[in-house]
PDB file of C-alpha atoms in Angstrom:
ATOM      1  CA  UNK A   1       0.000   0.000   0.000  1.00  0.00           C
ATOM      2  CA  UNK A   2       1.459   3.312  -1.011  1.00  0.00           C
ATOM      3  CA  UNK A   3       1.709   6.064   1.555  1.00  0.00           C
ATOM      4  CA  UNK A   4       0.321   9.392   0.383  1.00  0.00           C
ATOM      5  CA  UNK A   5       0.622  12.889   1.705  1.00  0.00           C
ATOM      6  CA  UNK A   6      -2.570  14.981   1.519  1.00  0.00           C
ATOM      7  CA  UNK A   7      -2.362  18.730   1.302  1.00  0.00           C
ATOM      8  CA  UNK A   8      -5.319  21.073   1.349  1.00  0.00           C
ATOM      9  CA  UNK A   9      -4.826  24.253  -0.625  1.00  0.00           C
ATOM     10  CA  UNK A  10      -7.337  26.961   0.134  1.00  0.00           C
ATOM     11  CA  UNK A  11      -6.476  28.689  -3.131  1.00  0.00           C
ATOM     12  CA  UNK A  12      -7.739  25.683  -5.049  1.00  0.00           C
ATOM     13  CA  UNK A  13     -11.154  25.768  -3.388  1.00  0.00           C
ATOM     14  CA  UNK A  14     -14.107  26.839  -5.516  1.00  0.00           C
ATOM     15  CA  UNK A  15     -17.776  26.231  -6.424  1.00  0.00           C
ATOM     16  CA  UNK A  16     -19.118  23.953  -9.125  1.00  0.00           C
ATOM     17  CA  UNK A  17     -21.992  24.846 -11.500  1.00  0.00           C
ATOM     18  CA  UNK A  18     -24.563  23.847  -8.895  1.00  0.00           C
ATOM     19  CA  UNK A  19     -22.985  26.112  -6.299  1.00  0.00           C
ATOM     20  CA  UNK A  20     -21.425  23.305  -4.277  1.00  0.00           C
ATOM     21  CA  UNK A  21     -17.995  23.943  -2.822  1.00  0.00           C
ATOM     22  CA  UNK A  22     -15.192  21.927  -4.452  1.00  0.00           C
ATOM     23  CA  UNK A  23     -11.721  21.390  -2.850  1.00  0.00           C
ATOM     24  CA  UNK A  24      -8.803  20.272  -4.989  1.00  0.00           C
ATOM     25  CA  UNK A  25      -6.241  18.012  -3.206  1.00  0.00           C
ATOM     26  CA  UNK A  26      -2.703  17.187  -4.321  1.00  0.00           C
ATOM     27  CA  UNK A  27      -1.575  13.624  -3.432  1.00  0.00           C
ATOM     28  CA  UNK A  28       2.175  12.928  -3.383  1.00  0.00           C
ATOM     29  CA  UNK A  29       3.799   9.459  -3.104  1.00  0.00           C
ATOM     30  CA  UNK A  30       6.288   9.572  -0.166  1.00  0.00           C
ATOM     31  CA  UNK A  31       6.984   5.836   0.029  1.00  0.00           C
ATOM     32  CA  UNK A  32      10.634   6.236  -0.958  1.00  0.00           C
ATOM     33  CA  UNK A  33      11.170   9.004   1.574  1.00  0.00           C
ATOM     34  CA  UNK A  34       9.603   6.999   4.393  1.00  0.00           C
ATOM     35  CA  UNK A  35      11.695   3.977   3.461  1.00  0.00           C
ATOM     36  CA  UNK A  36      14.818   6.128   3.524  1.00  0.00           C
ATOM     37  CA  UNK A  37      13.903   7.520   6.937  1.00  0.00           C
ATOM     38  CA  UNK A  38      13.299   4.005   8.231  1.00  0.00           C
ATOM     39  CA  UNK A  39      16.619   2.770   6.844  1.00  0.00           C
ATOM     40  CA  UNK A  40      18.404   5.726   8.423  1.00  0.00           C
ATOM     41  CA  UNK A  41      16.789   5.031  11.781  1.00  0.00           C
ATOM     42  CA  UNK A  42      17.758   1.360  11.621  1.00  0.00           C
ATOM     43  CA  UNK A  43      21.307   2.305  10.624  1.00  0.00           C
ATOM     44  CA  UNK A  44      21.598   4.674  13.575  1.00  0.00           C
ATOM     45  CA  UNK A  45      20.296   1.984  15.937  1.00  0.00           C
ATOM     46  CA  UNK A  46      22.828  -0.536  14.626  1.00  0.00           C
ATOM     47  CA  UNK A  47      25.602   2.018  15.031  1.00  0.00           C
ATOM     48  CA  UNK A  48      24.588   2.748  18.625  1.00  0.00           C
ATOM     49  CA  UNK A  49      24.473  -0.984  19.449  1.00  0.00           C
ATOM     50  CA  UNK A  50      27.944  -1.498  17.981  1.00  0.00           C
ATOM     51  CA  UNK A  51      29.272   1.526  19.841  1.00  0.00           C
ATOM     52  CA  UNK A  52      27.860   0.249  23.127  1.00  0.00           C
ATOM     53  CA  UNK A  53      29.449  -3.163  22.559  1.00  0.00           C
ATOM     54  CA  UNK A  54      32.876  -1.626  21.914  1.00  0.00           C
ATOM     55  CA  UNK A  55      35.421  -2.267  24.709  1.00  0.00           C
ATOM     56  CA  UNK A  56      37.050   1.063  23.832  1.00  0.00           C
ATOM     57  CA  UNK A  57      35.739   4.436  24.878  1.00  0.00           C
ATOM     58  CA  UNK A  58      34.036   6.302  22.013  1.00  0.00           C
ATOM     59  CA  UNK A  59      33.292  10.010  22.241  1.00  0.00           C
ATOM     60  CA  UNK A  60      31.923  12.637  19.901  1.00  0.00           C
ATOM     61  CA  UNK A  61      32.817  16.252  20.554  1.00  0.00           C
ATOM     62  CA  UNK A  62      31.940  19.368  18.625  1.00  0.00           C
ATOM     63  CA  UNK A  63      33.775  22.630  19.200  1.00  0.00           C
ATOM     64  CA  UNK A  64      35.480  20.859  22.099  1.00  0.00           C
ATOM     65  CA  UNK A  65      32.208  19.964  23.853  1.00  0.00           C
ATOM     66  CA  UNK A  66      31.292  16.301  24.357  1.00  0.00           C
ATOM     67  CA  UNK A  67      27.937  15.502  22.763  1.00  0.00           C
ATOM     68  CA  UNK A  68      28.049  11.692  22.925  1.00  0.00           C
ATOM     69  CA  UNK A  69      29.936   8.993  24.832  1.00  0.00           C
ATOM     70  CA  UNK A  70      29.452   5.250  25.115  1.00  0.00           C
ATOM     71  CA  UNK A  71      29.401   3.257  28.359  1.00  0.00           C
ATOM     72  CA  UNK A  72      33.014   2.140  27.947  1.00  0.00           C
ATOM     73  CA  UNK A  73      34.079   5.777  27.700  1.00  0.00           C
ATOM     74  CA  UNK A  74      32.238   6.617  30.908  1.00  0.00           C
ATOM     75  CA  UNK A  75      33.878   3.680  32.716  1.00  0.00           C
ATOM     76  CA  UNK A  76      37.293   4.627  31.360  1.00  0.00           C
ATOM     77  CA  UNK A  77      37.212   8.054  33.022  1.00  0.00           C
ATOM     78  CA  UNK A  78      35.422   6.812  36.140  1.00  0.00           C
ATOM     79  CA  UNK A  79      32.107   8.567  35.467  1.00  0.00           C
ATOM     80  CA  UNK A  80      29.060   7.179  37.263  1.00  0.00           C
ATOM     81  CA  UNK A  81      26.906   7.718  34.178  1.00  0.00           C
ATOM     82  CA  UNK A  82      27.316   8.784  30.574  1.00  0.00           C
ATOM     83  CA  UNK A  83      25.332  11.939  31.252  1.00  0.00           C
ATOM     84  CA  UNK A  84      28.117  13.115  33.568  1.00  0.00           C
ATOM     85  CA  UNK A  85      30.250  13.718  30.469  1.00  0.00           C
ATOM     86  CA  UNK A  86      27.724  15.278  28.113  1.00  0.00           C
ATOM     87  CA  UNK A  87      28.312  19.019  27.812  1.00  0.00           C
ATOM     88  CA  UNK A  88      31.778  18.919  29.349  1.00  0.00           C
ATOM     89  CA  UNK A  89      34.907  20.087  27.557  1.00  0.00           C
ATOM     90  CA  UNK A  90      36.804  17.169  26.091  1.00  0.00           C
ATOM     91  CA  UNK A  91      40.024  18.903  27.096  1.00  0.00           C
ATOM     92  CA  UNK A  92      39.096  18.580  30.782  1.00  0.00           C
ATOM     93  CA  UNK A  93      39.959  14.883  30.434  1.00  0.00           C
ATOM     94  CA  UNK A  94      43.626  15.526  29.666  1.00  0.00           C
ATOM     95  CA  UNK A  95      46.528  17.208  31.377  1.00  0.00           C
ATOM     96  CA  UNK A  96      46.560  21.015  30.843  1.00  0.00           C
ATOM     97  CA  UNK A  97      49.980  20.862  29.188  1.00  0.00           C
ATOM     98  CA  UNK A  98      48.430  18.752  26.390  1.00  0.00           C
ATOM     99  CA  UNK A  99      45.553  21.110  25.598  1.00  0.00           C
ATOM    100  CA  UNK A 100      47.384  23.162  22.971  1.00  0.00           C
ATOM    101  CA  UNK A 101      48.671  20.059  21.184  1.00  0.00           C
ATOM    102  CA  UNK A 102      45.207  18.484  21.175  1.00  0.00           C
ATOM    103  CA  UNK A 103      43.585  21.647  19.814  1.00  0.00           C
ATOM    104  CA  UNK A 104      46.150  21.798  17.008  1.00  0.00           C
ATOM    105  CA  UNK A 105      45.451  18.151  16.254  1.00  0.00           C
ATOM    106  CA  UNK A 106      41.695  18.793  16.036  1.00  0.00           C
ATOM    107  CA  UNK A 107      42.277  21.796  13.773  1.00  0.00           C
ATOM    108  CA  UNK A 108      44.427  19.738  11.426  1.00  0.00           C
ATOM    109  CA  UNK A 109      41.801  16.979  11.243  1.00  0.00           C
ATOM    110  CA  UNK A 110      39.011  19.449  10.504  1.00  0.00           C
ATOM    111  CA  UNK A 111      41.121  20.776   7.621  1.00  0.00           C
ATOM    112  CA  UNK A 112      41.107  17.288   6.108  1.00  0.00           C
ATOM    113  CA  UNK A 113      44.473  15.975   7.307  1.00  0.00           C
ATOM    114  CA  UNK A 114      44.654  12.271   8.258  1.00  0.00           C
ATOM    115  CA  UNK A 115      46.619  11.809  11.472  1.00  0.00           C
ATOM    116  CA  UNK A 116      47.977   8.663  13.183  1.00  0.00           C
ATOM    117  CA  UNK A 117      46.995   7.527  16.664  1.00  0.00           C
ATOM    118  CA  UNK A 118      48.290   9.564  19.571  1.00  0.00           C
ATOM    119  CA  UNK A 119      49.301   8.526  23.087  1.00  0.00           C
ATOM    120  CA  UNK A 120      47.984  10.809  25.818  1.00  0.00           C
ATOM    121  CA  UNK A 121      47.504  10.888  29.555  1.00  0.00           C
ATOM    122  CA  UNK A 122      43.773  10.823  30.300  1.00  0.00           C
ATOM    123  CA  UNK A 123      42.722  12.277  33.629  1.00  0.00           C
ATOM    124  CA  UNK A 124      39.973  10.317  35.347  1.00  0.00           C
ATOM    125  CA  UNK A 125      37.308  11.853  37.566  1.00  0.00           C
ATOM    126  CA  UNK A 126      39.245  10.690  40.649  1.00  0.00           C
ATOM    127  CA  UNK A 127      42.331  12.576  39.452  1.00  0.00           C
ATOM    128  CA  UNK A 128      44.312   9.474  38.477  1.00  0.00           C
ATOM    129  CA  UNK A 129      46.011   9.716  35.089  1.00  0.00           C
ATOM    130  CA  UNK A 130      46.075   6.684  32.803  1.00  0.00           C
ATOM    131  CA  UNK A 131      47.932   5.999  29.568  1.00  0.00           C
ATOM    132  CA  UNK A 132      45.607   5.976  26.569  1.00  0.00           C
ATOM    133  CA  UNK A 133      45.812   5.755  22.814  1.00  0.00           C
ATOM    134  CA  UNK A 134      43.464   7.997  20.822  1.00  0.00           C
ATOM    135  CA  UNK A 135      42.443   7.733  17.180  1.00  0.00           C
ATOM    136  CA  UNK A 136      40.108  10.408  15.807  1.00  0.00           C
ATOM    137  CA  UNK A 137      38.214  11.172  12.597  1.00  0.00           C
ATOM    138  CA  UNK A 138      36.055  14.135  11.570  1.00  0.00           C
ATOM    139  CA  UNK A 139      32.526  13.562  10.278  1.00  0.00           C
ATOM    140  CA  UNK A 140      29.369  15.484   9.518  1.00  0.00           C
ATOM    141  CA  UNK A 141      27.293  15.971  12.636  1.00  0.00           C
ATOM    142  CA  UNK A 142      24.079  17.990  12.576  1.00  0.00           C
ATOM    143  CA  UNK A 143      24.718  21.243  10.742  1.00  0.00           C
ATOM    144  CA  UNK A 144      28.505  21.085  11.135  1.00  0.00           C
ATOM    145  CA  UNK A 145      31.522  18.881  11.610  1.00  0.00           C
ATOM    146  CA  UNK A 146      32.404  17.006  14.776  1.00  0.00           C
ATOM    147  CA  UNK A 147      35.216  14.739  15.888  1.00  0.00           C
ATOM    148  CA  UNK A 148      34.742  11.094  16.796  1.00  0.00           C
ATOM    149  CA  UNK A 149      37.491   9.833  19.110  1.00  0.00           C
ATOM    150  CA  UNK A 150      38.194   6.212  20.018  1.00  0.00           C
ATOM    151  CA  UNK A 151      40.070   6.013  23.322  1.00  0.00           C
ATOM    152  CA  UNK A 152      41.862   2.818  24.373  1.00  0.00           C
ATOM    153  CA  UNK A 153      43.367   2.252  27.817  1.00  0.00           C
ATOM    154  CA  UNK A 154      46.962   1.066  27.278  1.00  0.00           C
ATOM    155  CA  UNK A 155      48.107   1.313  30.886  1.00  0.00           C
ATOM    156  CA  UNK A 156      48.730  -2.439  31.184  1.00  0.00           C
ATOM    157  CA  UNK A 157      50.519  -2.507  27.834  1.00  0.00           C
ATOM    158  CA  UNK A 158      52.782   0.374  28.881  1.00  0.00           C
ATOM    159  CA  UNK A 159      53.543  -1.352  32.173  1.00  0.00           C
ATOM    160  CA  UNK A 160      54.386  -4.579  30.324  1.00  0.00           C
ATOM    161  CA  UNK A 161      56.674  -2.650  27.970  1.00  0.00           C
ATOM    162  CA  UNK A 162      58.411  -1.050  30.955  1.00  0.00           C
ATOM    163  CA  UNK A 163      58.799  -4.406  32.710  1.00  0.00           C
ATOM    164  CA  UNK A 164      60.247  -5.907  29.527  1.00  0.00           C
ATOM    165  CA  UNK A 165      62.634  -2.993  29.141  1.00  0.00           C
ATOM    166  CA  UNK A 166      63.811  -3.382  32.724  1.00  0.00           C
ATOM    167  CA  UNK A 167      64.135  -7.159  32.313  1.00  0.00           C
ATOM    168  CA  UNK A 168      66.211  -6.682  29.171  1.00  0.00           C
ATOM    169  CA  UNK A 169      68.451  -4.228  30.995  1.00  0.00           C
ATOM    170  CA  UNK A 170      68.872  -6.643  33.907  1.00  0.00           C
ATOM    171  CA  UNK A 171      69.701  -9.451  31.479  1.00  0.00           C
ATOM    172  CA  UNK A 172      72.267  -7.233  29.762  1.00  0.00           C
ATOM    173  CA  UNK A 173      73.832  -6.279  33.092  1.00  0.00           C
ATOM    174  CA  UNK A 174      73.909  -9.926  34.199  1.00  0.00           C
ATOM    175  CA  UNK A 175      75.533 -10.919  30.918  1.00  0.00           C
ATOM    176  CA  UNK A 176      78.205  -8.247  31.279  1.00  0.00           C
ATOM    177  CA  UNK A 177      78.971  -9.410  34.813  1.00  0.00           C
ATOM    178  CA  UNK A 178      79.040 -13.023  33.607  1.00  0.00           C
ATOM    179  CA  UNK A 179      81.598 -12.143  30.928  1.00  0.00           C
ATOM    180  CA  UNK A 180      83.739 -10.499  33.597  1.00  0.00           C
ATOM    181  CA  UNK A 181      83.476 -13.564  35.856  1.00  0.00           C
ATOM    182  CA  UNK A 182      84.368 -15.893  32.995  1.00  0.00           C
ATOM    183  CA  UNK A 183      87.434 -13.791  32.235  1.00  0.00           C
ATOM    184  CA  UNK A 184      88.499 -13.912  35.898  1.00  0.00           C
ATOM    185  CA  UNK A 185      87.868 -17.669  36.035  1.00  0.00           C
ATOM    186  CA  UNK A 186      89.946 -18.206  32.916  1.00  0.00           C
ATOM    187  CA  UNK A 187      92.777 -16.157  34.359  1.00  0.00           C
ATOM    188  CA  UNK A 188      92.695 -18.132  37.631  1.00  0.00           C
ATOM    189  CA  UNK A 189      92.651 -21.493  35.849  1.00  0.00           C
ATOM    190  CA  UNK A 190      95.496 -20.418  33.632  1.00  0.00           C
ATOM    191  CA  UNK A 191      97.663 -19.588  36.633  1.00  0.00           C
ATOM    192  CA  UNK A 192      96.553 -22.456  38.930  1.00  0.00           C
ATOM    193  CA  UNK A 193      99.065 -25.134  39.899  1.00  0.00           C
ATOM    194  CA  UNK A 194      96.889 -27.431  42.022  1.00  0.00           C
ATOM    195  CA  UNK A 195      93.345 -28.868  41.910  1.00  0.00           C
ATOM    196  CA  UNK A 196      92.226 -27.189  45.129  1.00  0.00           C
ATOM    197  CA  UNK A 197      92.836 -23.754  43.630  1.00  0.00           C
ATOM    198  CA  UNK A 198      90.905 -24.774  40.519  1.00  0.00           C
ATOM    199  CA  UNK A 199      88.013 -26.203  42.562  1.00  0.00           C
ATOM    200  CA  UNK A 200      87.780 -23.025  44.647  1.00  0.00           C
ATOM    201  CA  UNK A 201      87.737 -20.927  41.497  1.00  0.00           C
ATOM    202  CA  UNK A 202      84.825 -22.989  40.178  1.00  0.00           C
ATOM    203  CA  UNK A 203      83.082 -22.649  43.549  1.00  0.00           C
ATOM    204  CA  UNK A 204      83.407 -18.861  43.564  1.00  0.00           C
ATOM    205  CA  UNK A 205      82.197 -18.673  39.982  1.00  0.00           C
ATOM    206  CA  UNK A 206      79.208 -20.962  40.645  1.00  0.00           C
ATOM    207  CA  UNK A 207      78.033 -19.382  43.878  1.00  0.00           C
ATOM    208  CA  UNK A 208      77.899 -15.946  42.232  1.00  0.00           C
ATOM    209  CA  UNK A 209      76.427 -17.090  38.909  1.00  0.00           C
ATOM    210  CA  UNK A 210      73.934 -19.575  40.392  1.00  0.00           C
ATOM    211  CA  UNK A 211      73.518 -18.922  44.133  1.00  0.00           C
ATOM    212  CA  UNK A 212      73.613 -22.204  46.033  1.00  0.00           C
ATOM    213  CA  UNK A 213      73.998 -23.578  49.551  1.00  0.00           C
ATOM    214  CA  UNK A 214      76.436 -26.324  48.742  1.00  0.00           C
ATOM    215  CA  UNK A 215      78.500 -27.818  45.964  1.00  0.00           C
ATOM    216  CA  UNK A 216      80.258 -31.099  45.229  1.00  0.00           C
ATOM    217  CA  UNK A 217      82.792 -31.480  42.430  1.00  0.00           C
ATOM    218  CA  UNK A 218      83.414 -35.041  41.319  1.00  0.00           C
ATOM    219  CA  UNK A 219      85.594 -36.602  38.611  1.00  0.00           C
ATOM    220  CA  UNK A 220      83.920 -39.063  36.264  1.00  0.00           C
ATOM    221  CA  UNK A 221      85.594 -42.361  35.355  1.00  0.00           C
ATOM    222  CA  UNK A 222      83.976 -43.547  32.160  1.00  0.00           C
ATOM    223  CA  UNK A 223      85.275 -47.138  32.196  1.00  0.00           C
ATOM    224  CA  UNK A 224      83.855 -47.845  35.669  1.00  0.00           C
ATOM    225  CA  UNK A 225      80.779 -45.644  35.199  1.00  0.00           C
ATOM    226  CA  UNK A 226      81.507 -44.040  38.558  1.00  0.00           C
ATOM    227  CA  UNK A 227      82.433 -40.642  39.874  1.00  0.00           C
ATOM    228  CA  UNK A 228      84.597 -39.723  42.827  1.00  0.00           C
ATOM    229  CA  UNK A 229      83.951 -36.686  45.019  1.00  0.00           C
ATOM    230  CA  UNK A 230      87.015 -34.449  44.955  1.00  0.00           C
ATOM    231  CA  UNK A 231      85.742 -31.222  46.527  1.00  0.00           C
ATOM    232  CA  UNK A 232      82.893 -30.546  48.920  1.00  0.00           C
ATOM    233  CA  UNK A 233      81.606 -27.181  50.129  1.00  0.00           C
ATOM    234  CA  UNK A 234      78.527 -26.534  52.259  1.00  0.00           C
ATOM    235  CA  UNK A 235      77.434 -24.232  55.073  1.00  0.00           C
ATOM    236  CA  UNK A 236      80.237 -21.872  54.025  1.00  0.00           C
ATOM    237  CA  UNK A 237      82.811 -24.564  54.855  1.00  0.00           C
ATOM    238  CA  UNK A 238      84.998 -26.993  52.947  1.00  0.00           C
ATOM    239  CA  UNK A 239      84.780 -30.695  53.837  1.00  0.00           C
ATOM    240  CA  UNK A 240      87.247 -33.462  53.094  1.00  0.00           C
ATOM    241  CA  UNK A 241      85.520 -35.987  50.784  1.00  0.00           C
ATOM    242  CA  UNK A 242      88.300 -38.595  50.799  1.00  0.00           C
ATOM    243  CA  UNK A 243      86.161 -41.011  52.831  1.00  0.00           C
ATOM    244  CA  UNK A 244      83.315 -40.882  50.310  1.00  0.00           C
ATOM    245  CA  UNK A 245      83.150 -44.057  48.239  1.00  0.00           C
ATOM    246  CA  UNK A 246      82.961 -43.936  44.458  1.00  0.00           C
ATOM    247  CA  UNK A 247      79.430 -43.064  43.341  1.00  0.00           C
ATOM    248  CA  UNK A 248      77.762 -45.148  40.607  1.00  0.00           C
ATOM    249  CA  UNK A 249      76.555 -43.107  37.640  1.00  0.00           C
ATOM    250  CA  UNK A 250      73.189 -44.347  36.426  1.00  0.00           C
ATOM    251  CA  UNK A 251      72.142 -43.410  32.862  1.00  0.00           C
ATOM    252  CA  UNK A 252      68.713 -42.301  34.157  1.00  0.00           C
ATOM    253  CA  UNK A 253      70.163 -40.250  37.008  1.00  0.00           C
ATOM    254  CA  UNK A 254      70.905 -36.532  36.873  1.00  0.00           C
ATOM    255  CA  UNK A 255      74.630 -36.998  36.407  1.00  0.00           C
ATOM    256  CA  UNK A 256      74.098 -39.730  33.815  1.00  0.00           C
ATOM    257  CA  UNK A 257      71.686 -37.568  31.865  1.00  0.00           C
ATOM    258  CA  UNK A 258      74.049 -34.592  32.017  1.00  0.00           C
ATOM    259  CA  UNK A 259      77.012 -36.641  30.799  1.00  0.00           C
ATOM    260  CA  UNK A 260      74.972 -38.428  28.128  1.00  0.00           C
ATOM    261  CA  UNK A 261      73.356 -35.308  26.701  1.00  0.00           C
ATOM    262  CA  UNK A 262      76.058 -32.728  27.318  1.00  0.00           C
ATOM    263  CA  UNK A 263      73.374 -30.410  28.676  1.00  0.00           C
ATOM    264  CA  UNK A 264      72.704 -28.721  31.991  1.00  0.00           C
ATOM    265  CA  UNK A 265      70.267 -30.800  34.060  1.00  0.00           C
ATOM    266  CA  UNK A 266      68.317 -29.193  36.909  1.00  0.00           C
ATOM    267  CA  UNK A 267      65.896 -30.596  39.483  1.00  0.00           C
ATOM    268  CA  UNK A 268      63.633 -28.423  41.605  1.00  0.00           C
ATOM    269  CA  UNK A 269      62.535 -31.398  43.748  1.00  0.00           C
ATOM    270  CA  UNK A 270      65.901 -33.058  44.323  1.00  0.00           C
ATOM    271  CA  UNK A 271      65.124 -33.902  47.946  1.00  0.00           C
ATOM    272  CA  UNK A 272      62.099 -35.956  46.865  1.00  0.00           C
ATOM    273  CA  UNK A 273      64.104 -37.719  44.165  1.00  0.00           C
ATOM    274  CA  UNK A 274      66.513 -38.976  46.818  1.00  0.00           C
ATOM    275  CA  UNK A 275      63.843 -40.593  48.986  1.00  0.00           C
ATOM    276  CA  UNK A 276      64.299 -43.943  47.223  1.00  0.00           C
ATOM    277  CA  UNK A 277      68.092 -43.783  47.405  1.00  0.00           C
ATOM    278  CA  UNK A 278      69.270 -44.920  50.849  1.00  0.00           C
ATOM    279  CA  UNK A 279      72.890 -44.443  49.819  1.00  0.00           C
ATOM    280  CA  UNK A 280      72.494 -40.701  49.206  1.00  0.00           C
ATOM    281  CA  UNK A 281      75.457 -38.657  50.337  1.00  0.00           C
ATOM    282  CA  UNK A 282      74.931 -36.272  53.202  1.00  0.00           C
ATOM    283  CA  UNK A 283      76.732 -32.983  52.692  1.00  0.00           C
ATOM    284  CA  UNK A 284      77.579 -30.625  55.518  1.00  0.00           C
ATOM    285  CA  UNK A 285      78.180 -30.712  59.253  1.00  0.00           C
ATOM    286  CA  UNK A 286      76.885 -33.968  60.742  1.00  0.00           C
ATOM    287  CA  UNK A 287      77.935 -33.215  64.327  1.00  0.00           C
ATOM    288  CA  UNK A 288      75.481 -32.938  67.221  1.00  0.00           C
ATOM    289  CA  UNK A 289      71.893 -32.933  65.986  1.00  0.00           C
ATOM    290  CA  UNK A 290      72.586 -30.994  62.845  1.00  0.00           C
ATOM    291  CA  UNK A 291      70.788 -32.402  59.792  1.00  0.00           C
ATOM    292  CA  UNK A 292      72.832 -31.786  56.647  1.00  0.00           C
ATOM    293  CA  UNK A 293      71.478 -31.465  53.168  1.00  0.00           C
ATOM    294  CA  UNK A 294      71.461 -34.440  50.837  1.00  0.00           C
ATOM    295  CA  UNK A 295      73.249 -34.031  47.530  1.00  0.00           C
TER     296      UNK A 295
END
């Protein structure tokens, strides 16, 4: 059924031959216009639903005054409701020292210039400043041009970047210190004339590089598949290991796996691994009631 618009025109009124009043009506088909209005309304509703579902804050400001904001934008700045932002200056949400730069940015966008995203400090209602990334575009709004801004909270990302930067710096510092320790170890080994001096150099290198409570250095005899303890250090003391019997090297054990693979083997639950080994070596001071560590 076509929709028609009726218009009465008083100038077209008149009388017929019998003296009866006649009114002429113009009927215009407005189906296309109504369909366009309906499509526009549906498009605006879809846009608003999408905007509300966005995890990023979305704001529209005209002449610096906020005219629209989604729920995410209200949460981002700590507003209790979206209406708390409507009518406020968009520049109130940033640090005063950024106002001039933001106004220049808006002016450049309104002149048709495409600009990349910008990192800014957004000031929340509680006064806390958060790191945000803003991307903006101009568009026709009412009888003029407004700016639509998408604001993303990047505080966690910035913190992660800072943590990574600090971790990289720590790793670099550790590496530099390691190179220095290796050079000192090499110099000591080159000048050493006895095994005890060499063992102590390894101990000093190990306790700084990989902090530990105790250390045993043993020499591996491949033909017998055994190793003999040659140096023992625990509780900040050296112990004479000459009474320790030769230790069998099992292929599935830590030492066997290290020798077989040529790799560093670590165990975070070494104490538990030794529960089924009654012949485990006790390292440290065994006098009185002192319980030494197993190794």
